[in-house]
Each structure stands twice: as structure tokens, then as C-alpha cells.
CSV table of C-alpha atoms in Angstrom, one decimal:
chain,number,residue,atom,x,y,z
A,1,MET,CA,0.0,0.0,0.1
A,2,PRO,CA,1.6,3.3,-0.5
A,3,GLY,CA,2.6,5.6,2.1
A,4,ILE,CA,2.5,2.5,4.2
A,5,GLY,CA,6.2,1.8,4.9
A,6,ARG,CA,8.8,0.6,7.5
A,7,VAL,CA,7.6,3.7,10.1
A,8,LYS,CA,4.1,2.8,9.8
A,9,ILE,CA,4.9,-1.1,9.3
A,10,SER,CA,6.3,-0.8,12.9
A,11,GLN,CA,3.2,1.6,14.7
A,12,LEU,CA,0.9,-0.9,13.7
A,13,LEU,CA,2.9,-4.3,14.5
A,14,ASP,CA,3.7,-2.4,17.9
A,15,HIS,CA,-0.3,-2.1,18.4
A,16,PHE,CA,-1.9,-5.2,16.5
A,17,ASN,CA,0.9,-8.2,17.1
A,18,THR,CA,0.7,-9.3,13.9
A,19,LEU,CA,-0.5,-7.8,10.9
A,20,GLU,CA,-3.5,-9.6,10.0
A,21,HIS,CA,-4.9,-7.6,12.5
A,22,ALA,CA,-4.1,-4.4,11.8
A,23,TRP,CA,-5.1,-5.9,8.0
A,24,LYS,CA,-8.7,-6.3,9.3
A,25,ALA,CA,-8.5,-3.1,12.1
A,26,SER,CA,-11.1,-0.5,11.7
A,27,ILE,CA,-10.3,2.8,10.9
A,28,GLY,CA,-10.6,4.0,14.3
A,29,GLU,CA,-8.7,1.2,15.6
A,30,LEU,CA,-6.2,2.0,13.4
A,31,LYS,CA,-5.6,5.7,14.3
A,32,LYS,CA,-5.7,4.3,17.9
A,33,SER,CA,-1.8,3.2,16.6
A,34,GLY,CA,-0.8,6.0,15.7
A,35,LEU,CA,-1.6,6.4,12.1
A,36,ASP,CA,-2.5,9.9,11.2
A,37,SER,CA,-6.4,10.0,9.3
A,38,LYS,CA,-5.0,9.9,5.8
A,39,ALA,CA,-3.1,6.8,6.2
A,40,ALA,CA,-5.6,5.2,8.4
A,41,GLU,CA,-8.6,5.7,5.4
A,42,ASN,CA,-6.0,4.6,2.8
A,43,ILE,CA,-5.7,0.6,4.4
A,44,VAL,CA,-9.9,0.7,4.9
A,45,ASN,CA,-10.6,2.2,1.6
A,46,LEU,CA,-7.3,0.1,-0.7
A,47,ARG,CA,-7.8,-3.2,1.3
A,48,THR,CA,-11.3,-3.0,-0.3
A,49,ARG,CA,-9.8,-3.9,-3.8
A,50,ILE,CA,-7.1,-5.8,-3.0
A,51,ALA,CA,-7.2,-9.8,-2.7
A,52,PRO,CA,-4.9,-11.5,-0.9
A,53,ASP,CA,-5.2,-14.3,-2.5
A,54,GLU,CA,-4.6,-13.5,-5.9
A,55,GLU,CA,-2.0,-12.1,-5.5
A,56,MET,CA,-0.4,-14.7,-4.0
A,57,ASP,CA,-1.3,-17.1,-7.3
A,58,SER,CA,0.1,-14.1,-9.2
A,59,LEU,CA,3.5,-14.1,-7.2
A,60,LYS,CA,3.6,-18.2,-7.8
A,61,LYS,CA,2.7,-17.6,-11.3
A,62,TYR,CA,6.1,-15.5,-12.3
A,63,LYS,CA,8.2,-17.1,-9.9
A,64,ILE,CA,8.4,-14.6,-7.2
A,65,LYS,CA,9.7,-15.0,-4.1
A,66,VAL,CA,8.6,-12.8,-1.3
A,67,LEU,CA,10.9,-11.7,2.0
A,68,ALA,CA,9.4,-9.8,4.6
A,69,CYS,CA,11.9,-7.9,7.0
A,70,ASP,CA,11.1,-10.3,9.6
A,71,SER,CA,12.6,-13.8,7.3
A,72,PRO,CA,16.2,-15.5,8.5
A,73,ALA,CA,16.2,-14.9,4.8
A,74,TYR,CA,15.7,-11.2,4.8
A,75,PRO,CA,19.0,-9.6,3.2
A,76,GLN,CA,21.1,-8.7,6.5
A,77,ARG,CA,23.1,-5.5,5.4
A,78,LEU,CA,19.6,-4.1,3.8
A,79,LYS,CA,18.4,-4.0,7.2
A,80,GLU,CA,21.0,-2.1,8.5
A,81,ILE,CA,19.4,1.3,6.7
A,82,TYR,CA,16.5,3.2,8.2
A,83,ASP,CA,14.5,3.1,5.7
A,84,TYR,CA,14.5,-0.6,4.4
A,85,PRO,CA,11.8,-1.6,2.2
A,86,PRO,CA,9.8,-3.8,4.6
A,87,VAL,CA,8.8,-6.9,1.8
A,88,LEU,CA,11.4,-7.8,-0.7
A,89,TYR,CA,9.9,-9.5,-3.9
A,90,ILE,CA,12.6,-11.0,-5.8
A,91,ARG,CA,13.1,-13.5,-9.2
A,92,GLY,CA,16.2,-15.7,-8.7
A,93,ASP,CA,18.1,-16.4,-6.0
A,94,LEU,CA,19.8,-14.4,-3.1
A,95,LEU,CA,23.2,-16.1,-2.5
A,96,THR,CA,25.3,-15.9,0.7
A,97,GLU,CA,28.1,-15.3,-1.1
A,98,ASP,CA,25.7,-12.0,-2.5
A,99,GLU,CA,26.8,-10.6,0.9
A,100,CYS,CA,29.6,-9.0,-0.1
A,101,CYS,CA,28.4,-6.6,-3.2
A,102,LEU,CA,29.1,-3.1,-4.8
A,103,ALA,CA,26.3,-1.5,-6.5
A,104,VAL,CA,27.7,0.5,-10.1
A,105,VAL,CA,25.9,3.0,-11.0
A,106,GLY,CA,26.7,6.1,-13.8
A,107,THR,CA,24.7,7.9,-16.2
A,108,ARG,CA,22.3,6.4,-18.8
A,109,ARG,CA,24.5,8.1,-21.5
A,110,ALA,CA,27.5,7.1,-20.8
A,111,THR,CA,30.0,8.1,-23.2
A,112,VAL,CA,33.3,5.1,-24.9
A,113,TYR,CA,35.2,6.0,-21.7
A,114,GLY,CA,32.5,5.0,-19.6
A,115,ARG,CA,31.8,2.1,-21.0
A,116,GLN,CA,34.8,1.0,-21.3
A,117,VAL,CA,36.5,1.4,-18.1
A,118,THR,CA,32.7,0.2,-16.7
A,119,GLU,CA,33.4,-3.1,-18.8
A,120,GLU,CA,37.1,-3.1,-17.0
A,121,ILE,CA,36.9,-2.3,-13.4
A,122,VAL,CA,33.3,-4.4,-13.3
A,123,THR,CA,34.9,-7.3,-15.5
A,124,ASP,CA,37.6,-8.0,-11.7
A,125,LEU,CA,35.7,-7.4,-9.3
A,126,ALA,CA,33.6,-9.7,-11.1
A,127,ARG,CA,36.0,-12.6,-11.5
A,128,ASN,CA,37.1,-11.8,-7.6
A,129,GLY,CA,34.0,-12.2,-6.4
A,130,ILE,CA,32.0,-9.5,-6.1
A,131,THR,CA,28.3,-9.7,-6.7
A,132,ILE,CA,27.3,-6.2,-8.8
A,133,VAL,CA,24.5,-4.6,-8.0
A,134,SER,CA,22.8,-1.7,-10.3
A,135,GLY,CA,19.3,-1.0,-12.1
A,136,LEU,CA,18.9,-2.2,-15.2
A,137,ALA,CA,18.7,2.1,-16.2
A,138,ARG,CA,20.6,2.3,-19.7
A,139,GLY,CA,24.0,3.6,-20.1
A,140,ILE,CA,26.0,2.6,-17.4
A,141,ASP,CA,24.0,0.3,-15.6
A,142,SER,CA,23.6,-1.9,-18.0
A,143,VAL,CA,27.5,-2.6,-19.0
A,144,ALA,CA,28.0,-3.1,-15.7
A,145,HIS,CA,25.1,-5.0,-15.5
A,146,ARG,CA,26.5,-6.8,-18.6
A,147,ALA,CA,30.3,-7.0,-17.9
A,148,ALA,CA,29.4,-9.2,-14.1
A,149,LEU,CA,27.8,-11.3,-16.3
A,150,GLU,CA,30.7,-11.9,-19.1
A,151,ALA,CA,33.0,-12.4,-16.5
A,152,GLY,CA,30.1,-15.8,-15.1
A,153,ALA,CA,29.8,-14.2,-12.0
A,154,ARG,CA,26.2,-13.3,-10.1
A,155,THR,CA,24.5,-9.6,-10.9
A,156,MET,CA,21.4,-8.0,-9.2
A,157,ALA,CA,19.4,-5.5,-10.9
A,158,VAL,CA,17.2,-3.4,-8.3
A,159,PHE,CA,13.6,-2.0,-10.3
A,160,ALA,CA,11.7,0.7,-9.4
A,161,CYS,CA,8.7,-0.8,-10.5
A,162,GLY,CA,6.8,-4.5,-10.7
A,163,LEU,CA,9.0,-7.1,-11.5
A,164,ASP,CA,6.2,-8.3,-14.0
A,165,ILE,CA,7.7,-4.8,-15.8
A,166,VAL,CA,11.1,-4.6,-17.6
A,167,TYR,CA,11.6,-0.9,-17.7
A,168,PRO,CA,13.2,0.0,-19.7
A,169,ALA,CA,11.6,-2.3,-22.0
A,170,GLU,CA,14.9,-2.8,-24.4
A,171,ASN,CA,16.4,-4.5,-21.9
A,172,ALA,CA,13.9,-7.3,-21.1
A,173,LYS,CA,16.3,-10.1,-22.5
A,174,LEU,CA,19.2,-9.3,-19.9
A,175,ALA,CA,17.0,-9.2,-17.5
A,176,ARG,CA,15.7,-12.6,-18.2
A,177,GLU,CA,19.8,-13.8,-18.2
A,178,ILE,CA,20.8,-11.6,-15.0
A,179,MET,CA,17.3,-13.6,-13.2
A,180,GLU,CA,19.4,-16.7,-14.2
A,181,HIS,CA,22.5,-15.6,-12.4
A,182,GLY,CA,21.2,-13.9,-9.8
A,183,ALA,CA,18.2,-12.1,-8.8
A,184,LEU,CA,15.8,-9.1,-9.9
A,185,ILE,CA,14.8,-7.2,-6.6
A,186,SER,CA,11.6,-4.8,-6.0
A,187,GLU,CA,9.8,-3.7,-3.5
A,188,TYR,CA,7.0,-2.9,-5.3
A,189,PRO,CA,3.8,-5.4,-6.1
A,190,LEU,CA,2.5,-6.2,-8.9
A,191,GLY,CA,1.4,-4.0,-11.9
A,192,THR,CA,3.1,-0.8,-10.1
A,193,LYS,CA,4.5,1.5,-13.0
A,194,PRO,CA,8.3,3.0,-12.9
A,195,LYS,CA,7.2,6.2,-12.0
A,196,ALA,CA,9.8,9.3,-11.5
A,197,ASP,CA,9.3,9.4,-7.9
A,198,ASN,CA,10.3,5.8,-7.7
A,199,PHE,CA,13.5,5.8,-8.7
A,200,PRO,CA,15.2,7.4,-6.0
A,201,ARG,CA,13.2,5.6,-3.4
A,202,ARG,CA,14.8,2.1,-5.6
A,203,ASN,CA,18.6,3.8,-4.7
A,204,ARG,CA,18.5,3.2,-1.1
A,205,ILE,CA,18.1,0.0,-1.4
A,206,MET,CA,20.5,-0.1,-4.3
A,207,SER,CA,23.3,1.0,-2.2
A,208,GLY,CA,21.6,-0.8,1.0
A,209,LEU,CA,22.3,-4.0,-0.6
A,210,SER,CA,26.0,-3.3,-0.8
A,211,LEU,CA,28.9,-2.6,0.5
A,212,GLY,CA,29.7,0.6,-1.4
A,213,VAL,CA,28.4,2.5,-3.8
A,214,LEU,CA,30.8,2.8,-7.3
A,215,VAL,CA,29.8,6.0,-9.7
A,216,ILE,CA,31.9,5.4,-13.0
A,217,GLU,CA,29.8,8.6,-14.9
A,218,ALA,CA,27.0,10.7,-13.3
A,219,GLY,CA,26.4,14.6,-15.0
A,220,GLU,CA,25.6,17.6,-12.0
A,221,SER,CA,22.3,15.9,-11.8
A,222,SER,CA,22.4,12.6,-12.2
A,223,GLY,CA,20.4,9.7,-10.7
A,224,ALA,CA,24.2,8.1,-9.7
A,225,LEU,CA,24.4,11.2,-7.5
A,226,ILE,CA,21.3,10.5,-5.1
A,227,THR,CA,22.7,6.6,-4.9
A,228,ALA,CA,26.4,8.1,-4.1
A,229,ASN,CA,24.4,10.4,-1.5
A,230,GLN,CA,22.2,7.2,-0.1
A,231,ALA,CA,25.1,5.5,0.4
A,232,LEU,CA,26.6,8.0,2.5
A,233,GLU,CA,24.0,8.5,4.8
A,234,GLN,CA,23.8,4.6,5.6
A,235,ASN,CA,27.8,4.5,6.4
A,236,ARG,CA,28.3,2.7,3.2
A,237,GLU,CA,32.5,3.6,0.8
A,238,VAL,CA,31.4,5.7,-1.8
A,239,PHE,CA,34.0,5.5,-5.0
A,240,ALA,CA,34.4,7.4,-7.5
A,241,VAL,CA,35.9,7.1,-11.3
A,242,PRO,CA,37.8,10.5,-12.7
A,243,GLY,CA,37.0,11.7,-15.8
A,244,SER,CA,37.7,15.4,-18.2
A,245,ILE,CA,37.2,18.0,-16.6
A,246,LEU,CA,35.9,18.9,-20.0
A,247,SER,CA,33.8,16.4,-20.3
A,248,PRO,CA,29.8,17.2,-18.5
A,249,ALA,CA,29.2,13.5,-17.6
A,250,SER,CA,32.8,13.3,-15.4
A,251,ARG,CA,31.3,17.1,-13.8
A,252,GLY,CA,29.3,14.5,-11.0
A,253,THR,CA,32.1,12.0,-9.9
A,254,ASN,CA,34.9,14.9,-10.1
A,255,HIS,CA,32.5,16.9,-7.9
A,256,LEU,CA,32.4,13.4,-5.7
A,257,ILE,CA,36.6,13.1,-4.9
A,258,GLN,CA,36.6,16.7,-4.1
A,259,GLU,CA,34.1,16.2,-1.7
A,260,GLY,CA,35.7,13.2,-0.7
A,261,ALA,CA,34.4,10.1,-2.6
A,262,LYS,CA,37.8,7.3,-2.7
A,263,LEU,CA,39.4,8.1,-5.9
A,264,VAL,CA,39.6,4.8,-8.0
A,265,ARG,CA,42.0,4.2,-10.8
A,266,ASN,CA,40.9,0.4,-11.1
A,267,TYR,CA,39.3,-2.6,-9.1
A,268,VAL,CA,42.3,-3.0,-6.0
A,269,ASP,CA,41.2,0.0,-5.2
A,270,ILE,CA,38.3,-1.1,-4.3
A,271,LEU,CA,39.5,-4.2,-3.4
A,272,GLU,CA,42.1,-2.4,-0.9
A,273,GLU,CA,39.6,0.0,1.1
A,274,LEU,CA,37.0,-2.1,1.8
A,275,ASN,CA,40.1,-5.3,3.4
A,276,LEU,CA,39.0,-7.3,0.4
A,277,THR,CA,42.0,-7.9,-0.8
A,278,ILE,CA,42.4,-11.3,0.9
A,279,MET,CA,39.6,-12.6,0.1
A,280,ALA,CA,41.5,-11.7,-3.9
A,281,GLN,CA,44.2,-13.8,-2.8
A,282,GLN,CA,42.0,-16.2,-1.7
A,283,LEU,CA,40.4,-17.0,-4.7
A,284,GLU,CA,43.8,-17.1,-6.6
A,285,MET,CA,45.4,-19.7,-4.2
A,286,LYS,CA,42.5,-21.6,-4.6
A,287,GLU,CA,43.0,-21.1,-8.3
A,288,LEU,CA,46.1,-22.9,-8.3
A,289,LEU,CA,45.0,-25.9,-6.2
A,290,PRO,CA,45.6,-28.4,-7.7
A,291,VAL,CA,43.9,-31.3,-9.0
A,292,ASP,CA,45.5,-34.0,-8.4
A,293,GLU,CA,49.2,-35.7,-7.0
A,294,THR,CA,50.8,-35.4,-10.9
A,295,GLU,CA,50.2,-31.3,-10.6
A,296,SER,CA,50.7,-31.6,-7.0
A,297,LEU,CA,54.3,-32.4,-7.8
A,298,LEU,CA,54.6,-29.8,-10.8
A,299,LEU,CA,53.7,-27.2,-9.4
A,300,LYS,CA,57.3,-27.7,-6.4
A,301,GLN,CA,59.6,-27.9,-9.5
A,302,LEU,CA,58.2,-24.1,-10.7
A,303,GLY,CA,58.4,-20.7,-8.8
A,304,ARG,CA,59.5,-16.8,-10.3
A,305,GLU,CA,62.1,-18.7,-12.0
A,306,PRO,CA,62.1,-19.9,-16.0
A,307,THR,CA,62.3,-23.6,-15.2
A,308,HIS,CA,62.9,-25.8,-18.8
A,309,ILE,CA,60.9,-28.8,-18.9
A,310,ASP,CA,63.9,-30.9,-18.7
A,311,ASP,CA,64.7,-29.0,-15.7
A,312,ILE,CA,61.3,-30.8,-14.1
A,313,CYS,CA,61.3,-34.1,-15.4
A,314,ARG,CA,64.1,-34.5,-13.6
A,315,HIS,CA,63.2,-32.7,-10.7
A,316,SER,CA,60.0,-34.7,-10.9
A,317,GLY,CA,60.7,-38.2,-11.5
A,318,LEU,CA,58.2,-38.5,-14.3
A,319,ALA,CA,58.0,-39.3,-17.5
A,320,ALA,CA,58.9,-36.4,-20.5
A,321,ALA,CA,55.3,-36.7,-22.3
A,322,SER,CA,53.4,-36.7,-19.2
A,323,VAL,CA,54.8,-33.7,-18.1
A,324,GLY,CA,54.1,-32.4,-21.1
A,325,SER,CA,50.5,-33.0,-21.3
A,326,VAL,CA,49.6,-31.7,-17.8
A,327,LEU,CA,51.8,-28.8,-18.2
A,328,THR,CA,49.8,-27.9,-21.6
A,329,MET,CA,46.6,-28.4,-19.3
A,330,MET,CA,47.8,-26.9,-16.2
A,331,GLU,CA,48.6,-23.4,-18.5
A,332,LEU,CA,45.1,-23.6,-20.1
A,333,LYS,CA,43.4,-23.0,-16.5
A,334,GLY,CA,45.7,-20.2,-15.9
A,335,MET,CA,47.9,-22.5,-12.9
A,336,VAL,CA,51.4,-22.1,-15.1
A,337,LYS,CA,52.7,-20.3,-17.9
A,338,GLN,CA,55.0,-21.6,-20.3
A,339,VAL,CA,58.1,-18.2,-21.0
A,340,GLY,CA,59.4,-19.1,-24.5
A,341,GLY,CA,61.5,-22.0,-25.5
A,342,MET,CA,59.4,-24.7,-22.6
A,343,ASN,CA,60.2,-22.7,-20.1
A,344,TYR,CA,58.1,-22.7,-17.4
A,345,VAL,CA,56.8,-20.4,-14.3
A,346,LEU,CA,53.7,-20.2,-12.4
A,347,ALA,CA,51.3,-18.0,-13.7
A,348,ARG,CA,50.4,-15.9,-10.8
A,349,GLU,CA,54.3,-14.8,-9.7
A,350,MET,CA,54.9,-14.0,-13.9
A,351,LYS,CA,57.4,-11.4,-14.0
A,352,GLU,CA,57.0,-8.9,-17.0
A,353,GLU,CA,60.8,-9.7,-18.4
A,354,TYR,CA,59.9,-13.3,-18.4
A,355,GLN,CA,57.8,-12.5,-20.9
A,356,THR,CA,59.3,-13.6,-24.8
A,357,ALA,CA,57.5,-12.1,-28.1
A,358,GLY,CA,55.4,-14.6,-30.0
């Protein structure tokens, strides 16, 4: 019901103990709970038009899950903010790994620079286990979602309308992909159209879910700046990518940096500020874990200095054919790298001087 948010829900619960009792209450009882006349009348008038059973049937039709704020599955970080939504509608899945997420926002009129920066930073963040949150809008939002998906990572889109409506309509295919590899989220019931007032309110959910907000390109009046301000109010980190002082698309981000937002050159700046560099290192080490004894034995023969395959065979005691085939597989998995002349190094510790032409 419009106008019945977290504060009024709390008032109703305090007075009636259950929302079922509040739903059935008279206008006089609703006023006794502390609601003003307009809110009480709103409930009494609107509930005659709402059939809860039909509403639940519609949600099942669209495979939408409903999370009330008292549900154990409700995102805990979101519940930390003052104006958290009493109900979340979700298409897709929320996973525990999504607790480590970052909101990425920006202008709908992204420049070539903005798109390139978004692709590079989001791809690196996604590969380091960060779930990307955005708003499915044109421009930076769409680029961020696509970059996360192409990196094989998870992403979540927060809607400013009901989940039965995709806005903008051109992103319908992208929304389906996000639903399959993440989640579509809204606080609005089915049938709610994307009104202008809904977008600033939607933004508080994006920042509330996240560890921080990254603004990549934003003009002086961009909605992305609203998200950044909400993030500050919620005690979240704010990051901004600098741009040309001559570019209108970078005036907002440059101003954020001037006001104290963390300047971002690459994904490492974000991981370090959020104290997630250890997690990134652990992920890298996980990728290096051998799958069998042969890989384990070969990894012990390699380090930062190039080692010839003949030396690897001699020290490991394995046949040349076996070593060659296993090293090839390990190189495909990104564990080792051949640096020329059948010399190998650990891929994660490779130095530039060991790379050879061709």
C-alpha cells in the first residue's frame, strides 16, 4: 500500500502484534495505533481492492519469492538502513555469496570512456567474487550488468516498478539473464509502473544491499549522485572514477572526489578500501590448487624463475610425455605459463621480464 512503509508497519505491529489484525482493523483502531487519518483511510479504502490469495497466485505465476523483513533470508545489510523495505519481491535467487556486493551506477548517456572503464573494473571485481548490483537502466547500469555476466559472475538488478514489468523494455533479454545468474529485486508489488518518484527510493535499496557504491560517470544532476548521497547516509563507502574536467559526464564524479569520495583507478583501489584483498588472494590461491598428485608435484618444481621442462622432468621423476601433457592442461587453467623455449613459471607470480614475444 502506498504510504505504508517501515515506520508505519512498525507502528501497526507494536499496536496489533500481527499485521493480519491490522489488516482487519477498523479506521478507528488504525488511528489508535498512531497512524494519521490519511494513512488509516488509505488502508481501509485500498484493502477492498486487494485480494491476498489472488496476489499470491500472481506471484507464483511469475515465480516470484516474497521476503518479509522478519524473514531469516532477508538481506541483513539492507536491514541496517533506517528506511529498509518491509517486503522484498525477488525473481531469481539471493545467495550467501551476494553479501559481498558492490553497487555500480552512472549516467544513462555513457561515453566511450565510461563504457570502457565500467567493463574493465566490473570484470575484475566480478572475477574477484564481488556480486554487482545496479538498476538495469540504460548506459552504465546495463554495461555493468553485462560485464558481470560475461565474467561468469553474479549480478542483481533493483527495479523501480513491479517485477512483471521490465524498464526499459529494451533490457528484457538482459533481465532474463540476470534472473538466471543472480536476482531481480523490487519493493513494489506486481503491476506497479515505473513512476519518476520510485527511482530515488529504489536507489536506497541498491546502496543498502552493498558494501559501497561505485559511481563511474555522472553529470551534475545525475540520479547516480542520489545513490551516492544515500550511501553516505547509510555509512557505506563511496567510490568515484575521475574523468576529464571538460566532460559533462564527469562533472558529478569529479565533484564527489572533491568532496571526499575514494578516487578509483582500478579494482584494486576498491578491494583495498573494503579490506577484501585477502579474499582476492584466497580466490587466486584456490584457482592454483592442484586437482591430483601429478599437478601437485609439478607445482613444487615451479616458482618465479623460469624452469625448463627437462629440469622439471628430472626433478619430478616423471616421463617427458606425461609432464608435457599435464603442463599444457595446467596452462589452460591459468596455473602455469610457458615463457618461451619450453620454460615455465607459476602464472600468478610471473614477472614481465619473463614474457617473450610471440
